[in-house]
C-alpha positions as a Markdown table, in Angstrom:
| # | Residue | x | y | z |
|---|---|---|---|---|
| 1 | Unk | -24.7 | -15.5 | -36.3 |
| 2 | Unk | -26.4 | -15.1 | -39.9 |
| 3 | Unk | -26.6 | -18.2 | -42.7 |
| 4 | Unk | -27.9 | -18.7 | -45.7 |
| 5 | Unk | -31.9 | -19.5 | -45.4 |
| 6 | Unk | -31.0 | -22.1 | -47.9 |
| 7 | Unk | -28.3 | -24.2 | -45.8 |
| 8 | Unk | -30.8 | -24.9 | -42.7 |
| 9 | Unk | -32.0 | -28.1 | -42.2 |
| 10 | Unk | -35.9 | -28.2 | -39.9 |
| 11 | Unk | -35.4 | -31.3 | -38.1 |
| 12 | Unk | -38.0 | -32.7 | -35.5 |
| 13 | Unk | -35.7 | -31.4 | -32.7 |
| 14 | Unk | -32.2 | -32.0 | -31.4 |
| 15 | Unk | -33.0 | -35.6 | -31.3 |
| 16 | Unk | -33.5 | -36.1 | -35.0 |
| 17 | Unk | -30.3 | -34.2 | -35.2 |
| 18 | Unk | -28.3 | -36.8 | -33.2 |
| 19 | Unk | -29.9 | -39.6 | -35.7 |
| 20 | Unk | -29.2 | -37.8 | -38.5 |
| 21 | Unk | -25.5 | -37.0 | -37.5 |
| 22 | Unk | -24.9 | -40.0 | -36.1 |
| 23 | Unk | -25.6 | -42.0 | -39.9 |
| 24 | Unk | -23.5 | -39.1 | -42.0 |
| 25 | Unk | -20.2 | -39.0 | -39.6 |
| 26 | Unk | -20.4 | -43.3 | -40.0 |
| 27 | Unk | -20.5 | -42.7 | -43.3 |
| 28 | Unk | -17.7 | -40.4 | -43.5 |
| 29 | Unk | -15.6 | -42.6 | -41.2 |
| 30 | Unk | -16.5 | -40.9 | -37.8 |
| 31 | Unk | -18.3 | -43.7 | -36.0 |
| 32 | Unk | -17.1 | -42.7 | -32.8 |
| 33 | Unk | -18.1 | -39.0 | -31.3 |
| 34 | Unk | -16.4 | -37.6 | -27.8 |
| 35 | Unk | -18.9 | -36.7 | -25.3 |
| 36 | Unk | -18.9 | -34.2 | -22.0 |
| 37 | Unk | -18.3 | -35.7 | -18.9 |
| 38 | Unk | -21.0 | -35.0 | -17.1 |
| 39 | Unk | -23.5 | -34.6 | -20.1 |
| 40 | Unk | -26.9 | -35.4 | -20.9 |
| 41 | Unk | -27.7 | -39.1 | -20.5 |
| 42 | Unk | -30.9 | -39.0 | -22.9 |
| 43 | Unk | -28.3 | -37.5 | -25.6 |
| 44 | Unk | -25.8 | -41.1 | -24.5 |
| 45 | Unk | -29.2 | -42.9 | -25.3 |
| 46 | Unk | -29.1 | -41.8 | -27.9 |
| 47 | Unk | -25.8 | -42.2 | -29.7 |
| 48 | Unk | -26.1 | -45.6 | -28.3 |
| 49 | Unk | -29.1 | -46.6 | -30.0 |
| 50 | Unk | -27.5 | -45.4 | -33.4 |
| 51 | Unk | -24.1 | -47.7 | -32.8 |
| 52 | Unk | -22.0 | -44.2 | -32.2 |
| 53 | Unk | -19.1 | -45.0 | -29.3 |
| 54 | Unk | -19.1 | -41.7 | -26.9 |
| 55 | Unk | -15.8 | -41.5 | -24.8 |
| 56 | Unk | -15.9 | -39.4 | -22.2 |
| 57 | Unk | -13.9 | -36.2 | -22.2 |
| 58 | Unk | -14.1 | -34.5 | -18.4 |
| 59 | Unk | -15.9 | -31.0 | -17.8 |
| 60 | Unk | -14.4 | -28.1 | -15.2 |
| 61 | Unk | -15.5 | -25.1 | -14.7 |
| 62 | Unk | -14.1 | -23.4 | -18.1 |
| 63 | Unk | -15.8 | -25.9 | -20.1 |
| 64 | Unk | -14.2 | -29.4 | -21.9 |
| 65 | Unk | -11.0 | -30.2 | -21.3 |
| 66 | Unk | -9.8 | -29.5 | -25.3 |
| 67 | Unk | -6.5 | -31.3 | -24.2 |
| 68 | Unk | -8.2 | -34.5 | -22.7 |
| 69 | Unk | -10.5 | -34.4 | -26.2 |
| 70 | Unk | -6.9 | -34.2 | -28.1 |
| 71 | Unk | -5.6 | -37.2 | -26.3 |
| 72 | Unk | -8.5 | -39.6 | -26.9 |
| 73 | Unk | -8.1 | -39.4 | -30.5 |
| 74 | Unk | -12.1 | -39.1 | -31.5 |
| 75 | Unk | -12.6 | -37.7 | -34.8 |
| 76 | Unk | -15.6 | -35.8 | -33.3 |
| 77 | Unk | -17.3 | -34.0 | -30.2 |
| 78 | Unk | -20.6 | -33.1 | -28.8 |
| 79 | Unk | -20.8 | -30.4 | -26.8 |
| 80 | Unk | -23.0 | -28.0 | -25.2 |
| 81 | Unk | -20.5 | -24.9 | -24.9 |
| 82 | Unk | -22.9 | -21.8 | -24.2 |
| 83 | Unk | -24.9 | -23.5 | -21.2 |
| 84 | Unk | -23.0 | -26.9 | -20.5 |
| 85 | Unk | -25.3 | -29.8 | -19.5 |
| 86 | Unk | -25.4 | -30.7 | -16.7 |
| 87 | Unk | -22.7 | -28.8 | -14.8 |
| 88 | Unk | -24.0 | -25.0 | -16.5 |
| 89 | Unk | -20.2 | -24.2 | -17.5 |
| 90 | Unk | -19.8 | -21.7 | -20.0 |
| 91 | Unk | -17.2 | -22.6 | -22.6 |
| 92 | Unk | -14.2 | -20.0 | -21.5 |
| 93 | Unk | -11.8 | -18.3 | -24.5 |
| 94 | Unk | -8.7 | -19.9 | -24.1 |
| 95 | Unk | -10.6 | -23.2 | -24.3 |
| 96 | Unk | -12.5 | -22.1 | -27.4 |
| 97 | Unk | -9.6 | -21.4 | -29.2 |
| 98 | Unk | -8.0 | -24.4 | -27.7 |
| 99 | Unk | -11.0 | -26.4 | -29.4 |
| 100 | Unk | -11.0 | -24.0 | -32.8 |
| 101 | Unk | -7.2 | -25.2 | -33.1 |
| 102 | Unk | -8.1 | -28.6 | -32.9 |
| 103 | Unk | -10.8 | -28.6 | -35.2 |
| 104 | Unk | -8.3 | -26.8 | -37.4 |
| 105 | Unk | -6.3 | -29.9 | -37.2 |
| 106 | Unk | -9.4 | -32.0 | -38.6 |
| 107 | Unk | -11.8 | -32.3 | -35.5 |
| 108 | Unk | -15.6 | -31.9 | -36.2 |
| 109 | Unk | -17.8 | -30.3 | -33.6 |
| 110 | Unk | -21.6 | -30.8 | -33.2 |
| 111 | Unk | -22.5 | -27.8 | -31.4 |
| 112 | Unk | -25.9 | -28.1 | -29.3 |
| 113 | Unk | -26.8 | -24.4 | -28.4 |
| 114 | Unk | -28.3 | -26.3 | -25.4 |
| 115 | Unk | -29.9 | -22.9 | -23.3 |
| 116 | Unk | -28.0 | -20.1 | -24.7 |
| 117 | Unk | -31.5 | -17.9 | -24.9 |
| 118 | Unk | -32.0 | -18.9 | -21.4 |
| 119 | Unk | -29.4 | -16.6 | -19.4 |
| 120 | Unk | -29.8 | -14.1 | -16.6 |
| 121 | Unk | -26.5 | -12.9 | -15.1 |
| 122 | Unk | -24.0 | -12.7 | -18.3 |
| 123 | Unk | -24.0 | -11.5 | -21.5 |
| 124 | Unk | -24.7 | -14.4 | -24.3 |
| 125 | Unk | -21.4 | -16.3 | -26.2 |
| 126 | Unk | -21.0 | -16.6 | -29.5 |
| 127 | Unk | -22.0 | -19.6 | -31.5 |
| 128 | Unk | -19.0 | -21.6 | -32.4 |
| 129 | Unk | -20.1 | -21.8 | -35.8 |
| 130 | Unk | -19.5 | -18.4 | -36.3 |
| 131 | Unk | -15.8 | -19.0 | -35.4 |
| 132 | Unk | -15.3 | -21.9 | -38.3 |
| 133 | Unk | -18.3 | -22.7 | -39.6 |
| 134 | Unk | -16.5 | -25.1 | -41.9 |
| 135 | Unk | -15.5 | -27.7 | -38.8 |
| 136 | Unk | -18.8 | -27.1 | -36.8 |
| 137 | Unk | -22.4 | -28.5 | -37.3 |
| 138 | Unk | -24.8 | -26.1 | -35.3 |
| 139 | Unk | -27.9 | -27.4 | -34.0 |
| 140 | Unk | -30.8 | -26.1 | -31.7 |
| 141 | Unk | -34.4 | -26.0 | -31.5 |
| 142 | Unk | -37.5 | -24.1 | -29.6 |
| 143 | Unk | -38.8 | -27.1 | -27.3 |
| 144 | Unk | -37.4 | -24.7 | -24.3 |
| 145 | Unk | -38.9 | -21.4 | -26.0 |
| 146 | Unk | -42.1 | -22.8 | -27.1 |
| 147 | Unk | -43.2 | -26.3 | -26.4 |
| 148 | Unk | -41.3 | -30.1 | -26.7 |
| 149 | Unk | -44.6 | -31.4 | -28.4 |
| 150 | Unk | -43.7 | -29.0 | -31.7 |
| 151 | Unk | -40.7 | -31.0 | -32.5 |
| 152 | Unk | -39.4 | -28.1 | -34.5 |
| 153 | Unk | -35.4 | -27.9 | -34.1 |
| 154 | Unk | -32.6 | -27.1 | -36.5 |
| 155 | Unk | -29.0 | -27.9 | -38.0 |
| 156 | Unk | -26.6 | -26.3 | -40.2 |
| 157 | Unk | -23.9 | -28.5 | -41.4 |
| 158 | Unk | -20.2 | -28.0 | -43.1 |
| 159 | Unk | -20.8 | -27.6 | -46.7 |
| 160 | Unk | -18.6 | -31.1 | -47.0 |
| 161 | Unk | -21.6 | -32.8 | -45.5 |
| 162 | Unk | -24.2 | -30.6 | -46.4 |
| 163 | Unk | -25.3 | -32.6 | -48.6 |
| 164 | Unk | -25.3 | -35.7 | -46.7 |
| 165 | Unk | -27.2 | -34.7 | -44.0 |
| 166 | Unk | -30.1 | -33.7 | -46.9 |
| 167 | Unk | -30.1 | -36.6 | -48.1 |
| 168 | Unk | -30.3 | -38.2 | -44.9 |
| 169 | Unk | -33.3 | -36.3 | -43.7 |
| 170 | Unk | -35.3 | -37.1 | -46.8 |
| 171 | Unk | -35.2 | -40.5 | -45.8 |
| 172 | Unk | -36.0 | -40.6 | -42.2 |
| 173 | Unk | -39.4 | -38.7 | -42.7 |
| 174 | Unk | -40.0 | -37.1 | -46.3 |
| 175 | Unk | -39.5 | -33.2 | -44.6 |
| 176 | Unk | -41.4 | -31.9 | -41.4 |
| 177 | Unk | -44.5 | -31.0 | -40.6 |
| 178 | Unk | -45.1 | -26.8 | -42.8 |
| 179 | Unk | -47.3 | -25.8 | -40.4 |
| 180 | Unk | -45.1 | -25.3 | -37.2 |
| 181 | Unk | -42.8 | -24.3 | -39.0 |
| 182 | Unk | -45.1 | -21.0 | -40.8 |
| 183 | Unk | -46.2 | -20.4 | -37.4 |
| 184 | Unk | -43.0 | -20.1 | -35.7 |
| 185 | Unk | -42.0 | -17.5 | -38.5 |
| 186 | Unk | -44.7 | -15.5 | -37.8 |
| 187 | Unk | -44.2 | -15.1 | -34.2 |
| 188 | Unk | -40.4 | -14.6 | -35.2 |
| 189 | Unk | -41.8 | -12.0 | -38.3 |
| 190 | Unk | -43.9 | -10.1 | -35.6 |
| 191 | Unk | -42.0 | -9.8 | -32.5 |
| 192 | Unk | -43.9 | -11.9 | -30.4 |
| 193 | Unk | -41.1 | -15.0 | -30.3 |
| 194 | Unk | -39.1 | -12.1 | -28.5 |
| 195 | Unk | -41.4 | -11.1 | -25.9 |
| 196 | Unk | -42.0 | -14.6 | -24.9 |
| 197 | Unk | -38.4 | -15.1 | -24.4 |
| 198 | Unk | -38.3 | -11.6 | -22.4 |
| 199 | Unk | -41.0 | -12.5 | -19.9 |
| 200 | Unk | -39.7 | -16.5 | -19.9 |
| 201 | Unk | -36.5 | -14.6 | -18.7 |
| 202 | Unk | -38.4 | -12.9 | -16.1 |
| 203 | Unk | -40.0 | -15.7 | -14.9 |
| 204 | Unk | -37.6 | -18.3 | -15.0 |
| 205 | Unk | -35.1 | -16.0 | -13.0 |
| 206 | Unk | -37.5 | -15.7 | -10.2 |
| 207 | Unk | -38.1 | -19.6 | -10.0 |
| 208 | Unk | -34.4 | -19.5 | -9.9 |
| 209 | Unk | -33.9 | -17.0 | -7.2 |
| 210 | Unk | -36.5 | -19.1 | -4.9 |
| 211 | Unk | -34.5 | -22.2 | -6.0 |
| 212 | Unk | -31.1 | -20.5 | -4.4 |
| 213 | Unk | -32.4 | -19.4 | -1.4 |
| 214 | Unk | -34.4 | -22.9 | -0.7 |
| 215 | Unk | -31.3 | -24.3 | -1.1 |
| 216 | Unk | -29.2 | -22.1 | 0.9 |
| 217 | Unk | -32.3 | -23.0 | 3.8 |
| 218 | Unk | -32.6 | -26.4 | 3.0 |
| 219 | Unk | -29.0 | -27.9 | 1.9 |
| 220 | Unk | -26.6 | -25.7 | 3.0 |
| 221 | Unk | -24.0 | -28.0 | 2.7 |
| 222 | Unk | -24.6 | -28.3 | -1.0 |
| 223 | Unk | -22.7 | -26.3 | -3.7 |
| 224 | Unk | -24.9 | -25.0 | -6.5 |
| 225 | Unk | -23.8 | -25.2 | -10.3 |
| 226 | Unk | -24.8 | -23.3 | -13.5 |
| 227 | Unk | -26.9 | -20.7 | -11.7 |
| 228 | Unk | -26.5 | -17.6 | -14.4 |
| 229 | Unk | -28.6 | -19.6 | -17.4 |
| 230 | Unk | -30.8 | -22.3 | -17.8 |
| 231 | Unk | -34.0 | -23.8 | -16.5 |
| 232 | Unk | -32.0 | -26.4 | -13.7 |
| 233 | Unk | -29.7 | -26.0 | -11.1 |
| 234 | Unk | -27.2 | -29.0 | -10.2 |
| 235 | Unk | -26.1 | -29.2 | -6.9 |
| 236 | Unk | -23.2 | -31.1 | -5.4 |
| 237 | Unk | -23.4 | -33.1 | -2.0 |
| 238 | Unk | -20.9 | -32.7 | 0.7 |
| 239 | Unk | -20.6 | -36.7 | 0.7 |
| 240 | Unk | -17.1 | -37.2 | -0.8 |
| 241 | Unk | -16.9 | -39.5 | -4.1 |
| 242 | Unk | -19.6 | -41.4 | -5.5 |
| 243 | Unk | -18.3 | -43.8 | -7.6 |
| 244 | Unk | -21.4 | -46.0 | -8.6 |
| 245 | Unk | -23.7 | -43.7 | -7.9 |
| 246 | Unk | -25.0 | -45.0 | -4.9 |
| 247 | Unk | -25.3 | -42.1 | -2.8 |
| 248 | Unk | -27.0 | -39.7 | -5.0 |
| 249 | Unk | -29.3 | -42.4 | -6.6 |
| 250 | Unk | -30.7 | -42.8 | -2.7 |
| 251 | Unk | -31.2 | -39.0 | -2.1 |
| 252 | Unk | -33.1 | -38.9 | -5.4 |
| 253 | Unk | -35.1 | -42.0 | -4.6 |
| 254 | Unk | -35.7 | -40.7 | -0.9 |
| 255 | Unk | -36.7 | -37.3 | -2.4 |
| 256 | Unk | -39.5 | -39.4 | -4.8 |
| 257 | Unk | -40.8 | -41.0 | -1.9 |
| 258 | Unk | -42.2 | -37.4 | -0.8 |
| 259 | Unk | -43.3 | -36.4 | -4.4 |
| 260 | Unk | -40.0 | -34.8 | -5.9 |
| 261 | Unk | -38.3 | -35.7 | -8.7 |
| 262 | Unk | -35.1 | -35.0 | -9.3 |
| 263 | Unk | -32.3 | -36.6 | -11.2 |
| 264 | Unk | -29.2 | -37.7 | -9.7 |
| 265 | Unk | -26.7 | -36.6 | -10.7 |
| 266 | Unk | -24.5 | -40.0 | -11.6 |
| 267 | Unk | -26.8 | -40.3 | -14.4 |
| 268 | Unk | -25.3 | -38.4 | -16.2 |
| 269 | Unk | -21.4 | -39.1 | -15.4 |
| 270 | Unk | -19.6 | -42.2 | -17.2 |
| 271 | Unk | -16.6 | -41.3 | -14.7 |
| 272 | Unk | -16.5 | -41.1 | -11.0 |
| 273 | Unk | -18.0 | -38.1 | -9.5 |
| 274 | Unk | -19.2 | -36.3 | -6.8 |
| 275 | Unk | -22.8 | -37.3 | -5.4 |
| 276 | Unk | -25.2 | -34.6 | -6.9 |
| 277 | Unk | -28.5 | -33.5 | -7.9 |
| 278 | Unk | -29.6 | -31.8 | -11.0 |
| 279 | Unk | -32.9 | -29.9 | -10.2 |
| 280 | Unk | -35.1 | -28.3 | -12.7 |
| 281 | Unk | -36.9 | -25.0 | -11.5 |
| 282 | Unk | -39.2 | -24.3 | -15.1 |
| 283 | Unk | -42.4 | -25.7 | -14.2 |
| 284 | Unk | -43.0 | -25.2 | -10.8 |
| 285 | Unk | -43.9 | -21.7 | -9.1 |
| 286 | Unk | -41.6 | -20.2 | -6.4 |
| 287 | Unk | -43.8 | -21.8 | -3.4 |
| 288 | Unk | -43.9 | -25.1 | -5.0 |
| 289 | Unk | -39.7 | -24.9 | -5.4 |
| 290 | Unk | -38.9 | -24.0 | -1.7 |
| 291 | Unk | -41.7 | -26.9 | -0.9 |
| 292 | Unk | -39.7 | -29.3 | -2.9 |
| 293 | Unk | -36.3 | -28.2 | -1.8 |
| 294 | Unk | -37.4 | -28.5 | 1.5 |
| 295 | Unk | -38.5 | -32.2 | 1.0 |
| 296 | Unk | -35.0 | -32.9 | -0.4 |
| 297 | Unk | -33.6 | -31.7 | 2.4 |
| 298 | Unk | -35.6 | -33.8 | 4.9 |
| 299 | Unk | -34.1 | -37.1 | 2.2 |
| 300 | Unk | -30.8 | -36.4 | 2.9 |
| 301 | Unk | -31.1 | -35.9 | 6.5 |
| 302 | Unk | -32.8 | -38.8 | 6.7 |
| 303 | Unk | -29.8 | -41.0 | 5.2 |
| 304 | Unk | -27.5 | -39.4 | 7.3 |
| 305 | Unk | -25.4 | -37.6 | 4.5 |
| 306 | Unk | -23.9 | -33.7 | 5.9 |
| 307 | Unk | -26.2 | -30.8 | 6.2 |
| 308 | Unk | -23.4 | -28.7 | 6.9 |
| 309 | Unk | -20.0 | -27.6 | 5.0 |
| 310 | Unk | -17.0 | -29.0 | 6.8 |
């Protein structure tokens, strides 16, 4: 996808991009943005925090259910299409076009490219931007790539609100921080932003691979999701519904009882849903995953909940 140099917006990360959104689409009449169900509770926070209602619209495997989004009547989404969080759906054709259609009718989309550079067993998607870059604001950033603490992330808006969303950045913070920002050009000028992400690739997938089989050892009863991209794996529980939450709040508190964190997986749903766990596998080495995965295991055994698939 290529823009104009001139139409990107630095921001201090995704974050700043949910503020900024969150001020322009009240202006323009949009208070209330659809959200992914699952999806990433620090985003909720979020939108909360900025007064923007987030009804849920349910995730399958292809992605957001476009016709759900049609029938709640938001003027907006969020959405994470090339590496959904949490669940790891990729956003399937008939869906996109399903979703173009109804941005066509007047929808706006805030595209978070949440983990597309991160993916190991498919090709990559292409941005929705690219498809109508007149209904989509695109945002992204490097905290994945590089590190969180650079707070270097971006956004390209419609050019309807371009101009709102420059003005509203000169007022939270006066512009960015330049020197980040001439340093991550230079690794992106000489090549080395590339070979990062190649051996990131390589690493990350062997982390992953130990993650799988740990699992397979460990929880056989659980189903993994969202294994092809990504730095996290969420898993599913053989434990039937879980409609507050209980269930997989306990297996994550069990699990940080014997030094693992994990996050259940209820956290991130508004609706009822299946007891789960979603399990990042970046910043530990292989022996330190199956270690982990192993002391998850002994959690759920421990509560009584199925080790095996009925």
């Amino acid at each position: 996808m290529r823009a104009d140099p001139a139409d990107i917006v630095v921001t201090a990360g995704t974050a700043q991009v949910i503020g900024l959104l969150a001020r322009v689409l009240h202006d323009a009449g949009a208070g209330t943005v659809a959200f992914e169900d699952p999806g990433s509770l620090g985003t909720r926070q979020h939108l909360d925090y900025w007064g923007t209602a987030h009804p849920p619209v349910p995730v399958d495997a292809d992605g957001i259910r476009v016709d759900l989004l049609r029938a709640s009547g938001a003027p907006a989404v969020l959405l994470t299409p090339a590496h959904q969080f949490p669940t790891g759906a990729v956003l399937s054709g008939p869906r996109r076009r399903a979703l173009m259609d109804w941005a066509r009718d007047g929808g706006l989309i805030i595209e978070d490219d949440y983990d597309a550079e991160h993916r190991y067993d498919r090709p990559p998607v292409p941005a929705l931007r690219s498809m109508l870059a007149d209904r989509v604001f695109y945002a992204g950033s490097v905290s994945k790539l590089l590190a969180p603490a650079l707070r270097t992330g971006w956004l390209l808006a419609p050019p309807a609100h371009r101009d709102a969303v420059v003005d509203a950045k000169r007022c939270a913070d006066l512009g960015g921080a330049v020197l980040p920002q001439l340093v991550l050009a230079r690794l992106m000028d000489s090549g080395e932003l590339e070979r990062q992400l190649r051996f990131l690739r390589r690493r990350h997938r062997a982390r992953r691979d130990a993650m799988i089989r740990a699992i397979a050892e460990h929880l056989p009863a659980a189903t993994v999701h969202g294994a092809a991209a990504g730095l996290h794996l969420t898993v599913t529980l053989a434990a039937g519904d879980d409609e507050g939450g209980a269930i997989d709040r306990a297996v994550a508190a069990a699990a940080l009882d014997r030094g693992v964190k994990a996050h259940p997986l209820s956290w991130h749903c508004q609706r009822p849903h299946p007891p789960g766990l979603v399990l990042g596998y970046a910043a530990g080495t292989p022996a330190r995953i199956a270690d982990g995965v192993a002391a998850i295991g002994r959690a759920v055994r421990a509560l009584g909940l199925p080790t095996a698939r009925p």
